[in-house]
Amino acid sequence: MAEMTIRAAKPEDVPLIHTELMDVIANSPHYSDRFKAHEMGRLNKTFLHNLLAIDPWHIMIMCADGVPGGAMVSGPECGAVFRYWSWVFPSHRQTKLGMFGMRAFDEHWDKKRFHKAFTFVRPDNEVARMLLKRYGYKETVLLEQHIFGQDYLLIEKFYTKEEEGYDSGVNIGRLGRLKNRLKGLVGA
């Protein structure tokens, strides 16, 4: 059985993650063409680099025997962490990386700076709903005609928030990216 690990993304991982993310969005049977175009435009490489600048753990890479086989992309949303996309790459679909990643995501973010994790799922995506339920997420409400006229379920899991303060969101801008780059150069 493969050794499964999780790690934070590095800037050099962004091309792979972006390619795999565009593939999973384009090939998902659960979303409208309008939603797919929106997500593919929004989740560009600049957006992914912004997530890394906020916290590299917002792009978690699931590995089997050291080889990237899946990812979870999230972002801060007013004190909560929003799971944008979680998926296993086609090359690793017959592994248990998805289940491993679900646990690792919650273990990493719980007892830190967020009071909950949440995501939106299409009601017909029964696999995602089942996995999220298995790991303690609750379907809170059906949001009718919520995104481009389609229904979505708000699914969330409460965490124990132990760190002070709140994140303001993803848009950190050029100055924020420059500050984070400088911090990395001086080891701050």
Short mmCIF file of N, CA and C in Angstrom, two decimals, residues 8-176:
data_model
loop_
_atom_site.label_atom_id
_atom_site.label_comp_id
_atom_site.label_asym_id
_atom_site.label_seq_id
_atom_site.Cartn_x
_atom_site.Cartn_y
_atom_site.Cartn_z
N ALA A 8 2.12 21.28 2.18
CA ALA A 8 1.73 22.58 1.64
C ALA A 8 2.38 22.75 0.27
N ALA A 9 1.70 23.42 -0.62
CA ALA A 9 2.24 23.67 -1.95
C ALA A 9 3.38 24.68 -1.89
N LYS A 10 4.20 24.61 -2.90
CA LYS A 10 5.30 25.56 -3.11
C LYS A 10 5.02 26.27 -4.44
N PRO A 11 5.63 27.41 -4.66
CA PRO A 11 5.38 28.11 -5.93
C PRO A 11 5.61 27.24 -7.16
N GLU A 12 6.60 26.36 -7.11
CA GLU A 12 6.86 25.51 -8.27
C GLU A 12 5.78 24.45 -8.49
N ASP A 13 4.87 24.26 -7.51
CA ASP A 13 3.75 23.33 -7.67
C ASP A 13 2.56 23.94 -8.41
N VAL A 14 2.53 25.27 -8.51
CA VAL A 14 1.36 25.94 -9.08
C VAL A 14 1.04 25.48 -10.50
N PRO A 15 2.01 25.33 -11.42
CA PRO A 15 1.62 24.86 -12.76
C PRO A 15 0.91 23.51 -12.74
N LEU A 16 1.42 22.54 -11.97
CA LEU A 16 0.77 21.23 -11.88
C LEU A 16 -0.63 21.36 -11.29
N ILE A 17 -0.76 22.07 -10.18
CA ILE A 17 -2.06 22.22 -9.52
C ILE A 17 -3.04 22.93 -10.45
N HIS A 18 -2.58 23.97 -11.12
CA HIS A 18 -3.46 24.70 -12.04
C HIS A 18 -3.94 23.79 -13.18
N THR A 19 -3.03 23.02 -13.77
CA THR A 19 -3.40 22.11 -14.86
C THR A 19 -4.43 21.08 -14.38
N GLU A 20 -4.16 20.45 -13.24
CA GLU A 20 -5.08 19.43 -12.72
C GLU A 20 -6.42 20.05 -12.30
N LEU A 21 -6.38 21.27 -11.75
CA LEU A 21 -7.62 21.95 -11.35
C LEU A 21 -8.47 22.28 -12.56
N MET A 22 -7.85 22.79 -13.61
CA MET A 22 -8.60 23.11 -14.82
C MET A 22 -9.24 21.84 -15.40
N ASP A 23 -8.52 20.72 -15.32
CA ASP A 23 -9.05 19.45 -15.83
C ASP A 23 -10.26 18.98 -15.02
N VAL A 24 -10.16 19.04 -13.69
CA VAL A 24 -11.28 18.56 -12.88
C VAL A 24 -12.51 19.46 -13.04
N ILE A 25 -12.29 20.77 -13.17
CA ILE A 25 -13.42 21.68 -13.39
C ILE A 25 -14.06 21.37 -14.75
N ALA A 26 -13.26 21.30 -15.79
CA ALA A 26 -13.78 21.09 -17.15
C ALA A 26 -14.54 19.78 -17.27
N ASN A 27 -14.10 18.76 -16.55
CA ASN A 27 -14.70 17.43 -16.71
C ASN A 27 -15.72 17.05 -15.64
N SER A 28 -16.03 17.95 -14.74
CA SER A 28 -17.01 17.63 -13.70
C SER A 28 -18.42 17.60 -14.31
N PRO A 29 -19.16 16.54 -14.04
CA PRO A 29 -20.51 16.44 -14.59
C PRO A 29 -21.56 17.25 -13.81
N HIS A 30 -21.16 17.84 -12.69
CA HIS A 30 -22.13 18.44 -11.79
C HIS A 30 -22.38 19.93 -12.01
N TYR A 31 -21.58 20.58 -12.85
CA TYR A 31 -21.65 22.03 -12.96
C TYR A 31 -22.00 22.48 -14.36
N SER A 32 -22.66 23.63 -14.45
CA SER A 32 -23.05 24.19 -15.73
C SER A 32 -21.81 24.74 -16.45
N ASP A 33 -21.93 24.90 -17.75
CA ASP A 33 -20.83 25.46 -18.53
C ASP A 33 -20.50 26.88 -18.05
N ARG A 34 -21.51 27.64 -17.66
CA ARG A 34 -21.27 29.01 -17.17
C ARG A 34 -20.46 28.98 -15.88
N PHE A 35 -20.80 28.08 -14.97
CA PHE A 35 -20.05 27.98 -13.72
C PHE A 35 -18.61 27.54 -13.99
N LYS A 36 -18.44 26.57 -14.88
CA LYS A 36 -17.09 26.10 -15.21
C LYS A 36 -16.24 27.23 -15.77
N ALA A 37 -16.81 28.03 -16.66
CA ALA A 37 -16.06 29.16 -17.23
C ALA A 37 -15.68 30.16 -16.13
N HIS A 38 -16.60 30.40 -15.23
CA HIS A 38 -16.33 31.31 -14.10
C HIS A 38 -15.18 30.79 -13.24
N GLU A 39 -15.26 29.53 -12.84
CA GLU A 39 -14.24 28.96 -11.97
C GLU A 39 -12.88 28.91 -12.66
N MET A 40 -12.88 28.55 -13.93
CA MET A 40 -11.61 28.46 -14.65
C MET A 40 -10.97 29.84 -14.83
N GLY A 41 -11.78 30.87 -14.93
CA GLY A 41 -11.25 32.23 -15.00
C GLY A 41 -10.79 32.75 -13.66
N ARG A 42 -11.52 32.44 -12.62
CA ARG A 42 -11.22 32.94 -11.27
C ARG A 42 -10.01 32.24 -10.67
N LEU A 43 -9.93 30.94 -10.81
CA LEU A 43 -8.87 30.16 -10.15
C LEU A 43 -7.64 30.06 -11.06
N ASN A 44 -7.17 31.22 -11.49
CA ASN A 44 -5.99 31.25 -12.36
C ASN A 44 -4.71 31.15 -11.52
N LYS A 45 -3.57 31.16 -12.17
CA LYS A 45 -2.30 31.01 -11.46
C LYS A 45 -2.05 32.15 -10.48
N THR A 46 -2.48 33.37 -10.82
CA THR A 46 -2.31 34.49 -9.90
C THR A 46 -3.10 34.25 -8.62
N PHE A 47 -4.34 33.78 -8.76
CA PHE A 47 -5.16 33.47 -7.59
C PHE A 47 -4.47 32.41 -6.72
N LEU A 48 -3.93 31.37 -7.35
CA LEU A 48 -3.25 30.32 -6.60
C LEU A 48 -2.00 30.86 -5.90
N HIS A 49 -1.25 31.72 -6.58
CA HIS A 49 -0.08 32.33 -5.94
C HIS A 49 -0.51 33.22 -4.76
N ASN A 50 -1.64 33.90 -4.88
CA ASN A 50 -2.16 34.70 -3.76
C ASN A 50 -2.48 33.82 -2.56
N LEU A 51 -3.07 32.65 -2.82
CA LEU A 51 -3.34 31.73 -1.72
C LEU A 51 -2.04 31.30 -1.04
N LEU A 52 -1.02 31.02 -1.83
CA LEU A 52 0.28 30.64 -1.25
C LEU A 52 0.85 31.77 -0.41
N ALA A 53 0.67 33.01 -0.86
CA ALA A 53 1.19 34.16 -0.12
C ALA A 53 0.48 34.32 1.23
N ILE A 54 -0.79 33.98 1.27
CA ILE A 54 -1.54 34.05 2.54
C ILE A 54 -1.09 32.95 3.47
N ASP A 55 -1.07 31.71 2.94
CA ASP A 55 -0.64 30.55 3.70
C ASP A 55 -0.49 29.39 2.72
N PRO A 56 0.72 28.84 2.57
CA PRO A 56 0.92 27.75 1.60
C PRO A 56 0.01 26.55 1.84
N TRP A 57 -0.51 26.41 3.06
CA TRP A 57 -1.41 25.29 3.35
C TRP A 57 -2.79 25.46 2.72
N HIS A 58 -3.07 26.62 2.11
CA HIS A 58 -4.34 26.77 1.39
C HIS A 58 -4.34 25.97 0.09
N ILE A 59 -3.18 25.47 -0.30
CA ILE A 59 -3.12 24.49 -1.39
C ILE A 59 -2.40 23.28 -0.80
N MET A 60 -3.19 22.32 -0.36
CA MET A 60 -2.65 21.09 0.21
C MET A 60 -2.49 20.07 -0.91
N ILE A 61 -1.34 19.46 -0.95
CA ILE A 61 -1.08 18.44 -1.96
C ILE A 61 -1.05 17.08 -1.29
N MET A 62 -1.89 16.19 -1.78
CA MET A 62 -1.94 14.82 -1.28
C MET A 62 -0.99 13.98 -2.13
N CYS A 63 -0.11 13.24 -1.47
CA CYS A 63 0.88 12.44 -2.19
C CYS A 63 0.76 10.97 -1.82
N ALA A 64 1.05 10.12 -2.80
CA ALA A 64 1.17 8.67 -2.59
C ALA A 64 2.59 8.31 -2.96
N ASP A 65 3.32 7.80 -1.99
CA ASP A 65 4.74 7.49 -2.17
C ASP A 65 5.51 8.70 -2.71
N GLY A 66 5.18 9.88 -2.20
CA GLY A 66 5.88 11.10 -2.57
C GLY A 66 5.45 11.74 -3.87
N VAL A 67 4.55 11.11 -4.60
CA VAL A 67 4.09 11.61 -5.89
C VAL A 67 2.75 12.33 -5.70
N PRO A 68 2.65 13.61 -6.14
CA PRO A 68 1.37 14.31 -6.04
C PRO A 68 0.26 13.54 -6.74
N GLY A 69 -0.85 13.33 -6.01
CA GLY A 69 -1.97 12.59 -6.57
C GLY A 69 -3.31 13.23 -6.32
N GLY A 70 -3.31 14.40 -5.70
CA GLY A 70 -4.56 15.11 -5.44
C GLY A 70 -4.26 16.41 -4.73
N ALA A 71 -5.29 17.24 -4.60
CA ALA A 71 -5.09 18.53 -3.94
C ALA A 71 -6.39 19.02 -3.34
N MET A 72 -6.23 19.94 -2.40
CA MET A 72 -7.35 20.65 -1.79
C MET A 72 -6.99 22.12 -1.80
N VAL A 73 -7.84 22.91 -2.42
CA VAL A 73 -7.61 24.35 -2.53
C VAL A 73 -8.66 25.04 -1.67
N SER A 74 -8.18 25.87 -0.75
CA SER A 74 -9.09 26.57 0.17
C SER A 74 -8.66 28.01 0.32
N GLY A 75 -9.50 28.78 0.97
CA GLY A 75 -9.15 30.18 1.24
C GLY A 75 -9.89 30.69 2.45
N PRO A 76 -9.34 31.74 3.07
CA PRO A 76 -9.98 32.32 4.25
C PRO A 76 -11.20 33.15 3.86
N GLU A 77 -12.26 33.03 4.64
CA GLU A 77 -13.49 33.78 4.40
C GLU A 77 -14.06 34.26 5.72
N CYS A 78 -13.62 35.39 6.20
CA CYS A 78 -14.21 36.05 7.39
C CYS A 78 -14.25 35.13 8.61
N GLY A 79 -13.15 34.46 8.89
CA GLY A 79 -13.07 33.60 10.07
C GLY A 79 -13.35 32.14 9.81
N ALA A 80 -13.72 31.81 8.60
CA ALA A 80 -13.95 30.41 8.22
C ALA A 80 -12.99 30.08 7.08
N VAL A 81 -12.81 28.79 6.84
CA VAL A 81 -12.00 28.36 5.70
C VAL A 81 -12.94 27.73 4.68
N PHE A 82 -12.90 28.26 3.46
CA PHE A 82 -13.78 27.81 2.39
C PHE A 82 -13.01 26.81 1.53
N ARG A 83 -13.53 25.60 1.42
CA ARG A 83 -12.94 24.58 0.55
C ARG A 83 -13.44 24.84 -0.86
N TYR A 84 -12.56 25.41 -1.68
CA TYR A 84 -12.95 25.68 -3.06
C TYR A 84 -13.08 24.39 -3.86
N TRP A 85 -12.02 23.59 -3.86
CA TRP A 85 -12.01 22.35 -4.62
C TRP A 85 -11.17 21.32 -3.89
N SER A 86 -11.64 20.09 -3.86
CA SER A 86 -10.89 18.93 -3.35
C SER A 86 -11.05 17.84 -4.39
N TRP A 87 -9.93 17.27 -4.82
CA TRP A 87 -10.03 16.24 -5.84
C TRP A 87 -8.78 15.37 -5.87
N VAL A 88 -8.96 14.20 -6.43
CA VAL A 88 -7.86 13.26 -6.65
C VAL A 88 -7.59 13.28 -8.15
N PHE A 89 -6.31 13.37 -8.51
CA PHE A 89 -5.93 13.40 -9.92
C PHE A 89 -6.34 12.08 -10.59
N PRO A 90 -6.64 12.11 -11.89
CA PRO A 90 -7.02 10.87 -12.59
C PRO A 90 -6.02 9.73 -12.38
N SER A 91 -4.74 10.06 -12.28
CA SER A 91 -3.70 9.03 -12.11
C SER A 91 -3.78 8.32 -10.77
N HIS A 92 -4.53 8.88 -9.81
CA HIS A 92 -4.58 8.31 -8.46
C HIS A 92 -6.01 8.01 -7.99
N ARG A 93 -6.95 7.89 -8.91
CA ARG A 93 -8.34 7.70 -8.53
C ARG A 93 -8.62 6.37 -7.86
N GLN A 94 -7.77 5.39 -8.02
CA GLN A 94 -8.01 4.09 -7.40
C GLN A 94 -7.31 3.96 -6.05
N THR A 95 -6.89 5.08 -5.47
CA THR A 95 -6.23 5.07 -4.16
C THR A 95 -7.19 5.60 -3.10
N LYS A 96 -6.73 5.65 -1.88
CA LYS A 96 -7.54 6.20 -0.77
C LYS A 96 -7.12 7.63 -0.44
N LEU A 97 -6.51 8.32 -1.41
CA LEU A 97 -6.05 9.69 -1.16
C LEU A 97 -7.19 10.63 -0.79
N GLY A 98 -8.35 10.45 -1.38
CA GLY A 98 -9.48 11.34 -1.07
C GLY A 98 -9.86 11.28 0.39
N MET A 99 -9.98 10.07 0.92
CA MET A 99 -10.33 9.91 2.34
C MET A 99 -9.21 10.42 3.23
N PHE A 100 -7.97 10.12 2.85
CA PHE A 100 -6.82 10.60 3.60
C PHE A 100 -6.81 12.13 3.63
N GLY A 101 -7.06 12.74 2.48
CA GLY A 101 -7.06 14.20 2.39
C GLY A 101 -8.14 14.86 3.23
N MET A 102 -9.32 14.24 3.28
CA MET A 102 -10.41 14.80 4.10
C MET A 102 -9.97 14.91 5.56
N ARG A 103 -9.39 13.85 6.08
CA ARG A 103 -8.93 13.87 7.47
C ARG A 103 -7.80 14.88 7.66
N ALA A 104 -6.86 14.88 6.75
CA ALA A 104 -5.69 15.76 6.87
C ALA A 104 -6.10 17.23 6.83
N PHE A 105 -7.07 17.58 5.99
CA PHE A 105 -7.55 18.96 5.90
C PHE A 105 -8.06 19.43 7.25
N ASP A 106 -8.96 18.64 7.84
CA ASP A 106 -9.54 19.03 9.13
C ASP A 106 -8.50 19.01 10.24
N GLU A 107 -7.62 18.02 10.25
CA GLU A 107 -6.58 17.98 11.28
C GLU A 107 -5.67 19.20 11.19
N HIS A 108 -5.40 19.66 9.99
CA HIS A 108 -4.53 20.82 9.84
C HIS A 108 -5.19 22.11 10.31
N TRP A 109 -6.46 22.34 9.92
CA TRP A 109 -7.08 23.65 10.17
C TRP A 109 -7.79 23.74 11.52
N ASP A 110 -8.21 22.62 12.10
CA ASP A 110 -8.89 22.68 13.40
C ASP A 110 -7.92 23.13 14.49
N LYS A 111 -8.46 23.81 15.48
CA LYS A 111 -7.69 24.30 16.63
C LYS A 111 -6.66 25.35 16.22
N LYS A 112 -7.00 26.11 15.20
CA LYS A 112 -6.12 27.19 14.75
C LYS A 112 -6.94 28.47 14.65
N ARG A 113 -6.96 29.10 13.47
CA ARG A 113 -7.55 30.43 13.35
C ARG A 113 -8.96 30.47 12.76
N PHE A 114 -9.53 29.32 12.43
CA PHE A 114 -10.86 29.30 11.82
C PHE A 114 -11.89 28.68 12.75
N HIS A 115 -13.11 29.22 12.71
CA HIS A 115 -14.17 28.64 13.54
C HIS A 115 -14.97 27.56 12.80
N LYS A 116 -14.79 27.48 11.47
CA LYS A 116 -15.43 26.40 10.73
C LYS A 116 -14.85 26.30 9.34
N ALA A 117 -15.11 25.15 8.72
CA ALA A 117 -14.81 24.93 7.30
C ALA A 117 -16.16 24.80 6.60
N PHE A 118 -16.22 25.28 5.36
CA PHE A 118 -17.47 25.13 4.61
C PHE A 118 -17.18 25.03 3.13
N THR A 119 -18.18 24.53 2.42
CA THR A 119 -18.08 24.41 0.97
C THR A 119 -19.49 24.41 0.39
N PHE A 120 -19.56 24.57 -0.91
CA PHE A 120 -20.81 24.43 -1.65
C PHE A 120 -20.71 23.15 -2.47
N VAL A 121 -21.80 22.38 -2.51
CA VAL A 121 -21.83 21.15 -3.29
C VAL A 121 -23.17 21.10 -4.03
N ARG A 122 -23.11 20.69 -5.27
CA ARG A 122 -24.35 20.50 -6.03
C ARG A 122 -25.11 19.32 -5.43
N PRO A 123 -26.44 19.43 -5.29
CA PRO A 123 -27.23 18.35 -4.69
C PRO A 123 -27.06 17.00 -5.37
N ASP A 124 -26.77 16.98 -6.66
CA ASP A 124 -26.63 15.70 -7.37
C ASP A 124 -25.24 15.08 -7.23
N ASN A 125 -24.32 15.75 -6.55
CA ASN A 125 -22.97 15.22 -6.35
C ASN A 125 -22.97 14.33 -5.10
N GLU A 126 -23.54 13.16 -5.25
CA GLU A 126 -23.74 12.26 -4.12
C GLU A 126 -22.44 11.75 -3.51
N VAL A 127 -21.40 11.58 -4.32
CA VAL A 127 -20.12 11.10 -3.79
C VAL A 127 -19.53 12.14 -2.84
N ALA A 128 -19.49 13.40 -3.26
CA ALA A 128 -18.96 14.46 -2.39
C ALA A 128 -19.79 14.59 -1.12
N ARG A 129 -21.10 14.53 -1.26
CA ARG A 129 -21.97 14.65 -0.08
C ARG A 129 -21.71 13.52 0.90
N MET A 130 -21.56 12.29 0.40
CA MET A 130 -21.31 11.14 1.26
C MET A 130 -19.96 11.27 1.97
N LEU A 131 -18.92 11.66 1.23
CA LEU A 131 -17.59 11.82 1.85
C LEU A 131 -17.60 12.90 2.92
N LEU A 132 -18.20 14.02 2.62
CA LEU A 132 -18.24 15.11 3.60
C LEU A 132 -19.01 14.69 4.85
N LYS A 133 -20.13 14.01 4.66
CA LYS A 133 -20.91 13.53 5.81
C LYS A 133 -20.09 12.55 6.65
N ARG A 134 -19.37 11.65 5.99
CA ARG A 134 -18.55 10.66 6.69
C ARG A 134 -17.53 11.33 7.61
N TYR A 135 -17.04 12.51 7.22
CA TYR A 135 -16.02 13.20 8.01
C TYR A 135 -16.58 14.34 8.85
N GLY A 136 -17.87 14.26 9.15
CA GLY A 136 -18.45 15.16 10.14
C GLY A 136 -19.02 16.47 9.63
N TYR A 137 -19.12 16.63 8.33
CA TYR A 137 -19.72 17.84 7.77
C TYR A 137 -21.24 17.69 7.74
N LYS A 138 -21.93 18.81 7.95
CA LYS A 138 -23.40 18.80 7.94
C LYS A 138 -23.92 19.63 6.79
N GLU A 139 -24.97 19.12 6.16
CA GLU A 139 -25.66 19.89 5.13
C GLU A 139 -26.56 20.88 5.85
N THR A 140 -26.17 22.14 5.79
CA THR A 140 -26.85 23.17 6.57
C THR A 140 -28.11 23.69 5.89
N VAL A 141 -28.01 23.96 4.59
CA VAL A 141 -29.15 24.54 3.90
C VAL A 141 -29.01 24.33 2.40
N LEU A 142 -30.15 24.21 1.73
CA LEU A 142 -30.18 24.19 0.28
C LEU A 142 -30.31 25.64 -0.19
N LEU A 143 -29.36 26.11 -0.96
CA LEU A 143 -29.39 27.47 -1.50
C LEU A 143 -29.95 27.38 -2.91
N GLU A 144 -31.22 27.76 -3.05
CA GLU A 144 -31.90 27.62 -4.34
C GLU A 144 -31.44 28.68 -5.32
N GLN A 145 -31.17 28.25 -6.55
CA GLN A 145 -30.73 29.12 -7.64
C GLN A 145 -29.62 30.07 -7.17
N HIS A 146 -28.64 29.50 -6.47
CA HIS A 146 -27.63 30.31 -5.79
C HIS A 146 -26.49 30.79 -6.70
N ILE A 147 -25.96 29.93 -7.54
CA ILE A 147 -24.84 30.31 -8.40
C ILE A 147 -25.25 30.05 -9.84
N PHE A 148 -25.36 31.12 -10.61
CA PHE A 148 -25.77 31.04 -12.02
C PHE A 148 -27.03 30.21 -12.19
N GLY A 149 -27.98 30.38 -11.28
CA GLY A 149 -29.28 29.73 -11.39
C GLY A 149 -29.33 28.29 -10.92
N GLN A 150 -28.23 27.75 -10.46
CA GLN A 150 -28.22 26.36 -9.99
C GLN A 150 -28.31 26.31 -8.47
N ASP A 151 -28.92 25.23 -7.98
CA ASP A 151 -29.02 24.99 -6.54
C ASP A 151 -27.69 24.45 -6.01
N TYR A 152 -27.35 24.85 -4.78
CA TYR A 152 -26.16 24.35 -4.09
C TYR A 152 -26.51 24.08 -2.64
N LEU A 153 -25.85 23.10 -2.07
CA LEU A 153 -25.95 22.84 -0.64
C LEU A 153 -24.80 23.53 0.06
N LEU A 154 -25.08 24.21 1.15
CA LEU A 154 -24.04 24.74 2.02
C LEU A 154 -23.73 23.63 3.01
N ILE A 155 -22.48 23.19 3.01
CA ILE A 155 -22.06 22.08 3.87
C ILE A 155 -20.92 22.60 4.75
N GLU A 156 -21.02 22.37 6.07
CA GLU A 156 -20.02 22.94 6.97
C GLU A 156 -19.69 22.01 8.13
N LYS A 157 -18.53 22.29 8.71
CA LYS A 157 -18.07 21.56 9.88
C LYS A 157 -17.45 22.58 10.83
N PHE A 158 -17.86 22.54 12.07
CA PHE A 158 -17.35 23.50 13.04
C PHE A 158 -16.03 23.04 13.63
N TYR A 159 -15.15 24.01 13.81
CA TYR A 159 -13.83 23.78 14.38
C TYR A 159 -13.75 24.47 15.74
N THR A 160 -12.69 24.20 16.46
CA THR A 160 -12.38 24.91 17.69
C THR A 160 -11.35 25.97 17.33
N LYS A 161 -11.76 27.23 17.38
CA LYS A 161 -10.86 28.34 17.04
C LYS A 161 -10.03 28.68 18.27
N GLU A 162 -8.70 28.54 18.16
CA GLU A 162 -7.83 28.81 19.29
C GLU A 162 -6.92 30.01 19.09
N GLU A 163 -6.72 30.44 17.86
CA GLU A 163 -5.86 31.59 17.59
C GLU A 163 -6.68 32.86 17.51
N GLU A 164 -6.11 33.95 17.98
CA GLU A 164 -6.77 35.26 17.94
C GLU A 164 -6.79 35.80 16.51
N GLY A 165 -7.73 36.70 16.26
CA GLY A 165 -7.79 37.41 15.00
C GLY A 165 -8.51 36.65 13.91
N TYR A 166 -8.70 37.36 12.80
CA TYR A 166 -9.40 36.81 11.65
C TYR A 166 -8.68 37.19 10.36
N ASP A 167 -8.75 36.31 9.38
CA ASP A 167 -8.26 36.63 8.05
C ASP A 167 -9.29 37.51 7.35
N SER A 168 -8.83 38.36 6.45
CA SER A 168 -9.75 39.23 5.73
C SER A 168 -10.16 38.70 4.37
N GLY A 169 -9.55 37.65 3.90
CA GLY A 169 -9.92 37.11 2.61
C GLY A 169 -8.71 36.90 1.73
N VAL A 170 -8.96 36.64 0.46
CA VAL A 170 -7.91 36.22 -0.46
C VAL A 170 -7.19 37.38 -1.14
N ASN A 171 -7.83 38.48 -1.41
CA ASN A 171 -7.22 39.54 -2.20
C ASN A 171 -6.19 40.31 -1.38
N ILE A 172 -4.93 39.91 -1.49
CA ILE A 172 -3.87 40.57 -0.73
C ILE A 172 -3.15 41.63 -1.55
N GLY A 173 -3.30 41.61 -2.85
CA GLY A 173 -2.69 42.62 -3.71
C GLY A 173 -1.19 42.48 -3.85
N ARG A 174 -0.63 43.33 -4.70
CA ARG A 174 0.82 43.29 -4.96
C ARG A 174 1.65 43.60 -3.73
N LEU A 175 1.23 44.60 -2.95
CA LEU A 175 1.99 44.98 -1.76
C LEU A 175 2.04 43.83 -0.77
N GLY A 176 0.91 43.14 -0.57
CA GLY A 176 0.88 42.00 0.34
C GLY A 176 1.78 40.88 -0.14
#
